[in-house]
CSV table of C-alpha atoms and ligand atoms in Angstrom, one decimal:
chain,number,residue,atom,x,y,z
A,1,MET,CA,0.3,-128.0,81.6
A,2,ILE,CA,-1.7,-125.6,79.5
A,3,ASN,CA,1.4,-123.4,79.2
A,4,GLU,CA,3.6,-126.2,78.0
A,5,ASN,CA,0.9,-127.4,75.5
A,6,TYR,CA,0.5,-123.8,74.3
A,7,ALA,CA,4.2,-123.3,73.8
A,8,ARG,CA,4.4,-126.6,71.8
A,9,LEU,CA,1.3,-125.7,69.8
A,10,LEU,CA,2.8,-122.3,68.8
A,11,LYS,CA,6.0,-124.0,67.7
A,12,ARG,CA,4.1,-126.5,65.6
A,13,VAL,CA,2.1,-123.7,64.1
A,14,GLU,CA,5.3,-121.8,63.3
A,15,TRP,CA,6.9,-124.8,61.7
A,16,ALA,CA,3.9,-125.7,59.6
A,17,ALA,CA,3.6,-122.1,58.4
A,18,ALA,CA,7.3,-122.0,57.6
A,19,ARG,CA,7.0,-125.2,55.5
A,20,ALA,CA,4.3,-123.5,53.5
A,21,GLY,CA,6.2,-120.2,53.2
A,22,ARG,CA,3.6,-118.5,55.3
A,23,ASP,CA,3.8,-115.9,58.1
A,24,PRO,CA,2.8,-117.7,61.3
A,25,ALA,CA,1.0,-114.5,62.3
A,26,SER,CA,-1.5,-115.2,59.5
A,27,VAL,CA,-2.8,-118.2,61.5
A,28,LYS,CA,-5.1,-117.6,64.4
A,29,VAL,CA,-5.5,-120.3,67.1
A,30,VAL,CA,-9.0,-120.6,68.5
A,31,ALA,CA,-8.9,-122.5,71.8
A,32,VAL,CA,-11.9,-124.8,71.9
A,33,THR,CA,-13.3,-124.9,75.4
A,34,LYS,CA,-16.4,-126.9,75.0
A,35,THR,CA,-15.2,-129.4,77.7
A,36,VAL,CA,-13.2,-126.9,79.7
A,37,SER,CA,-14.1,-124.9,82.8
A,38,SER,CA,-14.0,-121.2,83.3
A,39,THR,CA,-11.0,-121.7,85.6
A,40,GLU,CA,-9.0,-123.3,82.9
A,41,ILE,CA,-10.1,-120.6,80.4
A,42,LYS,CA,-8.6,-118.0,82.8
A,43,VAL,CA,-5.3,-119.9,82.8
A,44,ALA,CA,-5.4,-119.8,79.0
A,45,MET,CA,-6.2,-116.1,79.2
A,46,ASP,CA,-3.1,-115.5,81.4
A,47,LEU,CA,-1.1,-116.9,78.5
A,48,GLY,CA,-2.5,-114.3,76.2
A,49,ILE,CA,-5.2,-116.3,74.5
A,50,ARG,CA,-8.3,-114.3,73.7
A,51,ASP,CA,-10.1,-116.4,71.1
A,52,PHE,CA,-12.2,-119.2,72.5
A,53,GLY,CA,-14.6,-121.6,70.7
A,54,GLU,CA,-17.8,-123.2,72.0
A,55,ASN,CA,-20.2,-125.5,70.2
A,56,ARG,CA,-23.3,-125.2,72.3
A,57,PHE,CA,-24.9,-122.0,73.5
A,58,GLN,CA,-26.4,-123.4,76.7
A,59,GLU,CA,-23.1,-124.6,77.9
A,60,ALA,CA,-21.2,-121.6,76.8
A,61,ARG,CA,-23.6,-119.1,78.4
A,62,ASP,CA,-22.4,-119.4,82.0
A,63,LYS,CA,-18.7,-119.2,81.0
A,64,ILE,CA,-19.4,-116.2,78.9
A,65,GLN,CA,-21.1,-114.4,81.7
A,66,SER,CA,-18.4,-115.2,84.2
A,67,LEU,CA,-15.5,-114.3,82.0
A,68,PRO,CA,-14.1,-110.9,80.8
A,69,ALA,CA,-15.8,-109.2,77.9
A,70,SER,CA,-12.4,-108.9,76.2
A,71,ILE,CA,-12.8,-112.5,74.9
A,72,TYR,CA,-13.6,-113.2,71.3
A,73,TRP,CA,-16.1,-116.1,71.4
A,74,HIS,CA,-16.3,-118.3,68.3
A,75,PHE,CA,-19.4,-120.4,67.7
A,76,ILE,CA,-18.3,-123.6,66.1
A,77,GLY,CA,-21.2,-126.0,66.5
A,78,HIS,CA,-24.5,-126.6,64.8
A,79,LEU,CA,-26.6,-123.5,65.3
A,80,GLN,CA,-30.3,-124.0,65.8
A,81,THR,CA,-32.3,-121.1,64.4
A,82,ASN,CA,-34.0,-120.5,67.8
A,83,LYS,CA,-30.5,-119.8,69.3
A,84,ALA,CA,-29.5,-117.4,66.6
A,85,SER,CA,-30.3,-114.3,68.6
A,86,ASP,CA,-28.4,-115.4,71.7
A,87,VAL,CA,-25.4,-116.4,69.6
A,88,GLN,CA,-25.5,-113.2,67.6
A,89,ALA,CA,-25.4,-111.3,70.8
A,90,HIS,CA,-22.5,-113.1,72.5
A,91,PHE,CA,-20.2,-114.4,69.8
A,92,SER,CA,-17.8,-112.5,67.6
A,93,LEU,CA,-17.7,-115.1,64.8
A,94,ILE,CA,-20.1,-117.9,63.8
A,95,HIS,CA,-18.2,-120.7,62.0
A,96,SER,CA,-21.3,-122.8,61.1
A,97,LEU,CA,-23.6,-120.9,58.8
A,98,ASP,CA,-25.1,-123.7,56.7
A,99,ARG,CA,-28.5,-122.8,55.5
A,100,LEU,CA,-30.7,-120.0,54.2
A,101,LYS,CA,-33.1,-119.9,57.0
A,102,LEU,CA,-30.3,-119.4,59.5
A,103,ALA,CA,-28.8,-116.6,57.4
A,104,ARG,CA,-32.1,-114.8,57.3
A,105,GLU,CA,-32.6,-115.2,61.0
A,106,LEU,CA,-29.1,-113.9,61.8
A,107,SER,CA,-29.7,-110.9,59.5
A,108,ARG,CA,-32.9,-110.2,61.3
A,109,CYS,CA,-31.2,-110.4,64.8
A,110,ALA,CA,-28.4,-108.1,63.6
A,111,GLY,CA,-31.0,-105.6,62.6
A,112,ASN,CA,-32.8,-105.8,65.9
A,113,ALA,CA,-29.6,-105.5,67.8
A,114,GLY,CA,-28.1,-102.8,65.6
A,115,LYS,CA,-24.9,-104.9,65.4
A,116,ASN,CA,-23.6,-106.8,62.5
A,117,VAL,CA,-23.0,-110.5,62.7
A,118,ALA,CA,-19.9,-112.1,61.2
A,119,ALA,CA,-20.1,-115.7,59.9
A,120,LEU,CA,-18.2,-118.3,58.0
A,121,VAL,CA,-20.1,-120.7,55.7
A,122,GLN,CA,-19.6,-124.3,56.7
A,123,VAL,CA,-19.0,-126.6,53.8
A,124,ASN,CA,-19.3,-130.3,53.9
A,125,ILE,CA,-16.2,-131.0,51.8
A,126,SER,CA,-16.0,-134.7,52.4
A,127,GLY,CA,-19.7,-135.3,51.7
A,128,GLU,CA,-20.1,-137.5,54.8
A,129,LYS,CA,-23.7,-137.8,55.8
A,130,SER,CA,-23.0,-137.3,59.4
A,131,LYS,CA,-21.6,-133.8,58.8
A,132,SER,CA,-23.4,-130.5,58.5
A,133,GLY,CA,-22.5,-128.0,55.9
A,134,LEU,CA,-23.3,-127.0,52.4
A,135,ASP,CA,-22.5,-129.3,49.4
A,136,PRO,CA,-19.6,-127.4,47.7
A,137,ARG,CA,-21.7,-127.3,44.5
A,138,GLU,CA,-24.3,-125.2,46.3
A,139,LEU,CA,-21.9,-122.6,47.7
A,140,LYS,CA,-22.1,-120.1,44.9
A,141,ASP,CA,-25.9,-120.0,44.7
A,142,PHE,CA,-26.1,-119.9,48.5
A,143,LEU,CA,-23.7,-116.8,48.6
A,144,THR,CA,-25.6,-115.2,45.8
A,145,GLU,CA,-28.9,-115.6,47.8
A,146,ILE,CA,-27.5,-114.3,51.1
A,147,ARG,CA,-25.3,-111.5,49.9
A,148,GLY,CA,-28.1,-108.9,50.1
A,149,LEU,CA,-29.0,-109.7,53.7
A,150,SER,CA,-28.2,-106.6,55.8
A,151,GLY,CA,-26.1,-107.0,58.9
A,152,LEU,CA,-24.7,-110.3,57.9
A,153,GLU,CA,-20.9,-110.2,57.0
A,154,ILE,CA,-19.6,-113.4,55.3
A,155,LYS,CA,-15.9,-113.7,56.3
A,156,GLY,CA,-15.0,-117.0,54.7
A,157,LEU,CA,-15.4,-120.8,54.8
A,158,MET,CA,-15.2,-123.5,57.5
A,159,THR,CA,-14.9,-127.2,57.2
A,160,ILE,CA,-14.4,-130.2,59.5
A,161,ALA,CA,-12.2,-132.9,57.9
A,162,PRO,CA,-13.2,-136.6,58.4
A,163,LEU,CA,-11.6,-138.4,61.3
A,164,VAL,CA,-8.6,-140.2,59.7
A,165,ASP,CA,-5.7,-142.2,61.1
A,166,LYS,CA,-3.0,-140.1,59.6
A,167,PRO,CA,-3.2,-136.3,59.4
A,168,GLU,CA,-1.8,-136.6,55.8
A,169,GLU,CA,-5.1,-138.2,54.8
A,170,ALA,CA,-7.0,-135.0,55.6
A,171,ARG,CA,-4.9,-132.9,53.3
A,172,VAL,CA,-7.1,-133.5,50.2
A,173,TYR,CA,-10.1,-132.0,52.0
A,174,PHE,CA,-8.3,-128.9,53.1
A,175,ARG,CA,-6.9,-128.4,49.6
A,176,GLN,CA,-10.4,-128.7,48.2
A,177,LEU,CA,-11.8,-126.1,50.6
A,178,ASN,CA,-9.0,-123.7,49.6
A,179,ARG,CA,-9.6,-124.4,45.9
A,180,LEU,CA,-13.3,-123.8,46.4
A,181,ARG,CA,-12.6,-120.5,48.0
A,182,ALA,CA,-10.4,-119.4,45.1
A,183,GLN,CA,-12.9,-120.5,42.5
A,184,THR,CA,-16.0,-119.0,44.1
A,185,SER,CA,-16.5,-115.4,43.2
A,186,VAL,CA,-19.6,-113.6,44.2
A,187,PRO,CA,-19.7,-109.8,44.0
A,188,GLY,CA,-19.8,-108.2,47.4
A,189,ILE,CA,-18.5,-111.2,49.2
A,190,ASP,CA,-14.9,-111.6,50.2
A,191,LEU,CA,-14.1,-115.2,51.4
A,192,GLN,CA,-11.2,-113.9,53.4
A,193,TYR,CA,-10.7,-116.7,56.0
A,194,LEU,CA,-10.5,-120.5,56.0
A,195,SER,CA,-11.3,-122.1,59.3
A,196,MET,CA,-9.9,-125.6,59.1
A,197,GLY,CA,-7.8,-127.9,61.2
A,198,MET,CA,-8.2,-129.4,64.7
A,199,SER,CA,-5.8,-131.0,67.1
A,200,ASN,CA,-5.2,-134.0,64.9
A,201,ASP,CA,-4.7,-132.3,61.6
A,202,PHE,CA,-4.0,-128.5,62.1
A,203,GLU,CA,-0.4,-128.7,60.7
A,204,VAL,CA,-1.7,-130.1,57.4
A,205,ALA,CA,-4.5,-127.5,57.4
A,206,ILE,CA,-1.9,-124.7,57.8
A,207,GLU,CA,0.1,-126.1,55.0
A,208,GLU,CA,-3.0,-126.0,52.9
A,209,GLY,CA,-3.8,-122.4,53.8
A,210,ALA,CA,-5.8,-122.3,57.0
A,211,HIS,CA,-6.2,-118.9,58.7
A,212,ILE,CA,-8.1,-120.1,61.7
A,213,ILE,CA,-7.4,-123.5,63.4
A,214,ARG,CA,-9.7,-124.8,66.2
A,215,VAL,CA,-7.8,-126.6,68.8
A,216,GLY,CA,-9.1,-128.3,72.0
A,217,THR,CA,-7.3,-131.5,73.0
A,218,ALA,CA,-3.8,-130.3,72.0
A,219,LEU,CA,-4.1,-127.4,74.4
A,220,PHE,CA,-6.2,-128.6,77.3
A,221,GLY,CA,-5.4,-132.3,77.1
A,222,PRO,CA,-7.5,-135.3,76.2
A,223,GLY,CA,-10.7,-136.2,78.1
A,224,ASN,CA,-11.1,-132.7,79.3
B,1,LIG,C1,-14.3,-130.0,69.4
B,1,LIG,C2,-14.1,-129.3,68.1
B,1,LIG,C3,-12.8,-128.9,67.8
B,1,LIG,C4,-11.6,-129.2,68.6
B,1,LIG,O1,-11.3,-130.5,68.5
B,1,LIG,P1,-9.9,-131.1,69.1
B,1,LIG,O2,-9.7,-132.4,68.3
B,1,LIG,O3,-10.1,-131.3,70.5
B,1,LIG,O4,-8.9,-130.1,68.8
B,1,LIG,C5,-12.7,-128.1,66.6
B,1,LIG,N1,-13.8,-127.9,65.8
B,1,LIG,C6,-15.0,-128.2,66.1
B,1,LIG,C7,-16.2,-127.9,65.2
B,1,LIG,C8,-15.2,-128.9,67.3
B,1,LIG,O5,-16.5,-129.3,67.6
């Protein structure tokens, strides 16, 4: 089932990229495995998938330890400061940098480990109270404050669109994140990637410029 889902997903990515005049190779699929076992992750690896996303360190830890080191783990959930060191050690990209204290802690961990940490700044584009992320109006000051932190590489922005009935309704949020990226210029920081789009709305996100989509249900099935 995963192989059929993956084949269909890649087609949809390809078509969405084509509609936007983009190269489908410029869109990376992160397979979100927060509710998926190591066994299923191995099936996905057999299909060539190497990027996997988890949102809680405790639950990811056993999977990470039991699976090959060739995986790129993406941390996509809220990151508690006291987990920064574990996450810095085990994950290739953190999608959820949302506060100064965490940025400082990640920088400190990178220094201790002698290994840089790559992160995306999470932005709360919709302004929903239930969502983490910076207010878009704070982004520039935030980047200015953290750009001097050693060992911390800012790679771009991430957002989670509100849950809407029709994917089309999410478009405005993706467009706003892309515009924010274009309008925000801070010396020394290259906002290279946009992580946006999930199972319900990734096609619209790709049309609006997503470089990384985070897909769980469309790949592994619902209720997984
Ligand atoms: C769970 C999750 C996803 C994947 O959601 P699906 O709707 O299953 O594709 C993407 N991003 C984040 C931050 C998540 O927590």
